[in-house]
Amino acid sequence: MNSPPFHLAFPVDDLAAARRFYGAVLGCAEGRSSDEWIDFDFHGHQIVAHLAPGAAGDSSRNPVDGHGVPVPHFGLVMKMQDWEELARNLKTAEVDFVIEPAIRFKGQTGEQATMFFRDPSGNAIEMKAFADPAQLFAS
């Protein structure tokens, strides 16, 4: 699948903390910025952290495969090898997981590796991968 990059603007409480987390921890290159926002290259997609103290974080959770999934959240579908490397790097960086790296829907349609964690402002992020990429939209 070769899709156009998406753009996502989201609130953060502290731009310096966002810069450290998205840059140093997640490895996102920084683009343009101001005193109010920062562009990041999120694996080829443009995400923009906007200074909006108190506006970040999830407001509810939905049950999915025995876990309370934070809503809202954003993230990526990665190649399995990249997902495994990111999981190791996040554990090394001692990132707290909302949902630890694991395989969801094991042996079922849509089986996937997934993990959830938060940025310093409380925004929930899900990174996932499929051993069989054809399962992404399987029903």
Short mmCIF file of the C-alpha atoms (twelve columns), coordinates in Angstrom:
data_MODEL
# 
_entry.id   MODEL 
# 
loop_
_atom_site.group_PDB 
_atom_site.id 
_atom_site.type_symbol 
_atom_site.label_atom_id 
_atom_site.label_alt_id 
_atom_site.label_comp_id 
_atom_site.label_asym_id 
_atom_site.label_seq_id 
_atom_site.Cartn_x 
_atom_site.Cartn_y 
_atom_site.Cartn_z 
_atom_site.pdbx_PDB_model_num 
ATOM 1   C CA . MET A 1   0.000   0.000   0.000  1 
ATOM 2   C CA . ASN A 2   1.404   3.385   -0.980 1 
ATOM 3   C CA . SER A 3   -0.755  6.044   0.645  1 
ATOM 4   C CA . PRO A 4   -0.226  9.781   0.930  1 
ATOM 5   C CA . PRO A 5   1.172   10.932  4.278  1 
ATOM 6   C CA . PHE A 6   -1.332  11.967  6.896  1 
ATOM 7   C CA . HIS A 7   -1.220  15.108  9.035  1 
ATOM 8   C CA . LEU A 8   -2.192  15.120  12.691 1 
ATOM 9   C CA . ALA A 9   -2.166  18.111  15.046 1 
ATOM 10  C CA . PHE A 10  -2.419  17.292  18.751 1 
ATOM 11  C CA . PRO A 11  -2.160  19.150  22.076 1 
ATOM 12  C CA . VAL A 12  0.812   19.056  24.430 1 
ATOM 13  C CA . ASP A 13  1.446   20.699  27.800 1 
ATOM 14  C CA . ASP A 14  5.164   21.322  27.315 1 
ATOM 15  C CA . LEU A 15  6.942   21.775  23.971 1 
ATOM 16  C CA . ALA A 16  10.401  21.015  25.383 1 
ATOM 17  C CA . ALA A 17  9.166   17.692  26.799 1 
ATOM 18  C CA . ALA A 18  7.441   16.902  23.467 1 
ATOM 19  C CA . ARG A 19  10.662  17.724  21.589 1 
ATOM 20  C CA . ARG A 20  12.636  15.308  23.800 1 
ATOM 21  C CA . PHE A 21  10.068  12.518  23.613 1 
ATOM 22  C CA . TYR A 22  9.232   12.617  19.904 1 
ATOM 23  C CA . GLY A 23  12.805  13.443  18.904 1 
ATOM 24  C CA . ALA A 24  15.048  11.457  21.251 1 
ATOM 25  C CA . VAL A 25  12.765  8.597   22.341 1 
ATOM 26  C CA . LEU A 26  10.739  7.978   19.160 1 
ATOM 27  C CA . GLY A 27  13.433  9.171   16.733 1 
ATOM 28  C CA . CYS A 28  11.226  11.634  14.844 1 
ATOM 29  C CA . ALA A 29  13.135  14.293  12.912 1 
ATOM 30  C CA . GLU A 30  12.011  17.813  13.708 1 
ATOM 31  C CA . GLY A 31  10.688  20.090  10.979 1 
ATOM 32  C CA . ARG A 32  9.504   23.659  11.330 1 
ATOM 33  C CA . SER A 33  8.588   25.047  14.733 1 
ATOM 34  C CA . SER A 34  7.578   28.151  16.641 1 
ATOM 35  C CA . ASP A 35  7.033   29.035  20.279 1 
ATOM 36  C CA . GLU A 36  3.571   27.428  19.973 1 
ATOM 37  C CA . TRP A 37  4.109   24.255  17.868 1 
ATOM 38  C CA . ILE A 38  6.635   21.725  16.486 1 
ATOM 39  C CA . ASP A 39  6.401   19.633  13.298 1 
ATOM 40  C CA . PHE A 40  7.757   16.074  13.496 1 
ATOM 41  C CA . ASP A 41  8.405   13.464  10.805 1 
ATOM 42  C CA . PHE A 42  6.507   10.461  12.193 1 
ATOM 43  C CA . HIS A 43  7.772   7.758   9.813  1 
ATOM 44  C CA . GLY A 44  6.941   9.887   6.783  1 
ATOM 45  C CA . HIS A 45  3.810   11.467  8.249  1 
ATOM 46  C CA . GLN A 46  3.521   14.985  9.608  1 
ATOM 47  C CA . ILE A 47  2.475   15.271  13.227 1 
ATOM 48  C CA . VAL A 48  2.378   18.655  14.925 1 
ATOM 49  C CA . ALA A 49  2.587   19.139  18.675 1 
ATOM 50  C CA . HIS A 50  0.633   22.310  19.552 1 
ATOM 51  C CA . LEU A 51  1.036   23.967  22.931 1 
ATOM 52  C CA . ALA A 52  -2.374  23.653  24.609 1 
ATOM 53  C CA . PRO A 53  -1.867  23.015  28.338 1 
ATOM 54  C CA . GLY A 54  -4.506  20.781  29.901 1 
ATOM 55  C CA . ALA A 55  -6.037  19.658  26.577 1 
ATOM 56  C CA . ALA A 56  -4.149  16.361  26.131 1 
ATOM 57  C CA . GLY A 57  -4.951  12.852  27.303 1 
ATOM 58  C CA . ASP A 58  -7.667  10.275  26.828 1 
ATOM 59  C CA . SER A 59  -11.184 10.592  28.098 1 
ATOM 60  C CA . SER A 60  -12.310 6.967   28.041 1 
ATOM 61  C CA . ARG A 61  -11.322 3.382   27.371 1 
ATOM 62  C CA . ASN A 62  -12.854 0.687   25.210 1 
ATOM 63  C CA . PRO A 63  -12.438 -3.028  25.915 1 
ATOM 64  C CA . VAL A 64  -10.423 -4.763  23.175 1 
ATOM 65  C CA . ASP A 65  -9.164  -8.335  23.579 1 
ATOM 66  C CA . GLY A 66  -9.096  -8.080  27.379 1 
ATOM 67  C CA . HIS A 67  -7.490  -4.622  27.612 1 
ATOM 68  C CA . GLY A 68  -8.810  -1.125  28.209 1 
ATOM 69  C CA . VAL A 69  -7.719  0.741   25.069 1 
ATOM 70  C CA . PRO A 70  -7.350  4.505   25.606 1 
ATOM 71  C CA . VAL A 71  -9.593  6.725   23.486 1 
ATOM 72  C CA . PRO A 72  -8.503  8.798   21.683 1 
ATOM 73  C CA . HIS A 73  -5.129  7.517   20.517 1 
ATOM 74  C CA . PHE A 74  -3.004  7.643   17.379 1 
ATOM 75  C CA . GLY A 75  -0.114  5.645   16.005 1 
ATOM 76  C CA . LEU A 76  1.284   3.635   13.133 1 
ATOM 77  C CA . VAL A 77  1.139   0.235   11.536 1 
ATOM 78  C CA . MET A 78  4.779   -0.773  11.203 1 
ATOM 79  C CA . LYS A 79  6.740   -3.633  9.709  1 
ATOM 80  C CA . MET A 80  7.074   -6.394  12.322 1 
ATOM 81  C CA . GLN A 81  10.871  -6.077  12.561 1 
ATOM 82  C CA . ASP A 82  10.581  -2.296  13.122 1 
ATOM 83  C CA . TRP A 83  7.860   -2.827  15.737 1 
ATOM 84  C CA . GLU A 84  10.029  -5.331  17.619 1 
ATOM 85  C CA . GLU A 85  12.979  -2.916  17.565 1 
ATOM 86  C CA . LEU A 86  10.814  -0.040  18.805 1 
ATOM 87  C CA . ALA A 87  9.437   -2.200  21.630 1 
ATOM 88  C CA . ARG A 88  13.003  -3.012  22.736 1 
ATOM 89  C CA . ASN A 89  14.035  0.658   22.508 1 
ATOM 90  C CA . LEU A 90  11.027  1.852   24.515 1 
ATOM 91  C CA . LYS A 91  11.716  -0.735  27.222 1 
ATOM 92  C CA . THR A 92  15.376  0.367   27.330 1 
ATOM 93  C CA . ALA A 93  14.218  3.997   27.620 1 
ATOM 94  C CA . GLU A 94  11.960  2.862   30.509 1 
ATOM 95  C CA . VAL A 95  8.807   4.167   28.863 1 
ATOM 96  C CA . ASP A 96  5.714   3.220   30.875 1 
ATOM 97  C CA . PHE A 97  3.313   1.150   28.796 1 
ATOM 98  C CA . VAL A 98  -0.450  1.516   29.057 1 
ATOM 99  C CA . ILE A 99  -0.594  -1.887  27.343 1 
ATOM 100 C CA . GLU A 100 2.676   -3.835  27.199 1 
ATOM 101 C CA . PRO A 101 3.956   -5.061  23.811 1 
ATOM 102 C CA . ALA A 102 1.999   -8.222  22.998 1 
ATOM 103 C CA . ILE A 103 0.184   -10.163 20.298 1 
ATOM 104 C CA . ARG A 104 -3.538  -9.377  20.141 1 
ATOM 105 C CA . PHE A 105 -6.170  -11.675 18.568 1 
ATOM 106 C CA . LYS A 106 -3.695  -14.575 18.546 1 
ATOM 107 C CA . GLY A 107 -4.724  -17.180 15.976 1 
ATOM 108 C CA . GLN A 108 -7.675  -15.066 14.813 1 
ATOM 109 C CA . THR A 109 -8.395  -12.807 11.868 1 
ATOM 110 C CA . GLY A 110 -6.506  -9.556  12.401 1 
ATOM 111 C CA . GLU A 111 -3.772  -11.037 14.628 1 
ATOM 112 C CA . GLN A 112 -1.376  -8.200  15.397 1 
ATOM 113 C CA . ALA A 113 1.467   -7.064  17.609 1 
ATOM 114 C CA . THR A 114 0.484   -3.973  19.567 1 
ATOM 115 C CA . MET A 115 1.648   -1.688  22.341 1 
ATOM 116 C CA . PHE A 116 0.266   1.484   23.907 1 
ATOM 117 C CA . PHE A 117 2.185   4.197   25.732 1 
ATOM 118 C CA . ARG A 118 1.817   7.907   26.458 1 
ATOM 119 C CA . ASP A 119 3.813   10.973  25.578 1 
ATOM 120 C CA . PRO A 120 4.754   13.364  28.431 1 
ATOM 121 C CA . SER A 121 1.429   15.227  28.024 1 
ATOM 122 C CA . GLY A 122 -0.636  12.048  28.333 1 
ATOM 123 C CA . ASN A 123 -1.479  11.531  24.650 1 
ATOM 124 C CA . ALA A 124 -1.980  7.817   24.022 1 
ATOM 125 C CA . ILE A 125 0.003   6.257   21.168 1 
ATOM 126 C CA . GLU A 126 -0.483  2.790   19.692 1 
ATOM 127 C CA . MET A 127 2.152   1.147   17.536 1 
ATOM 128 C CA . LYS A 128 1.169   -2.085  15.838 1 
ATOM 129 C CA . ALA A 129 2.389   -4.588  13.254 1 
ATOM 130 C CA . PHE A 130 1.012   -7.569  11.410 1 
ATOM 131 C CA . ALA A 131 2.988   -10.720 10.625 1 
ATOM 132 C CA . ASP A 132 0.651   -10.878 7.600  1 
ATOM 133 C CA . PRO A 133 0.075   -7.305  6.344  1 
ATOM 134 C CA . ALA A 134 -2.973  -8.528  4.394  1 
ATOM 135 C CA . GLN A 135 -4.728  -8.820  7.776  1 
ATOM 136 C CA . LEU A 136 -4.819  -5.020  8.270  1 
ATOM 137 C CA . PHE A 137 -8.367  -4.674  6.945  1 
ATOM 138 C CA . ALA A 138 -9.466  -8.312  7.229  1 
ATOM 139 C CA . SER A 139 -12.943 -8.845  8.624  1 
# 
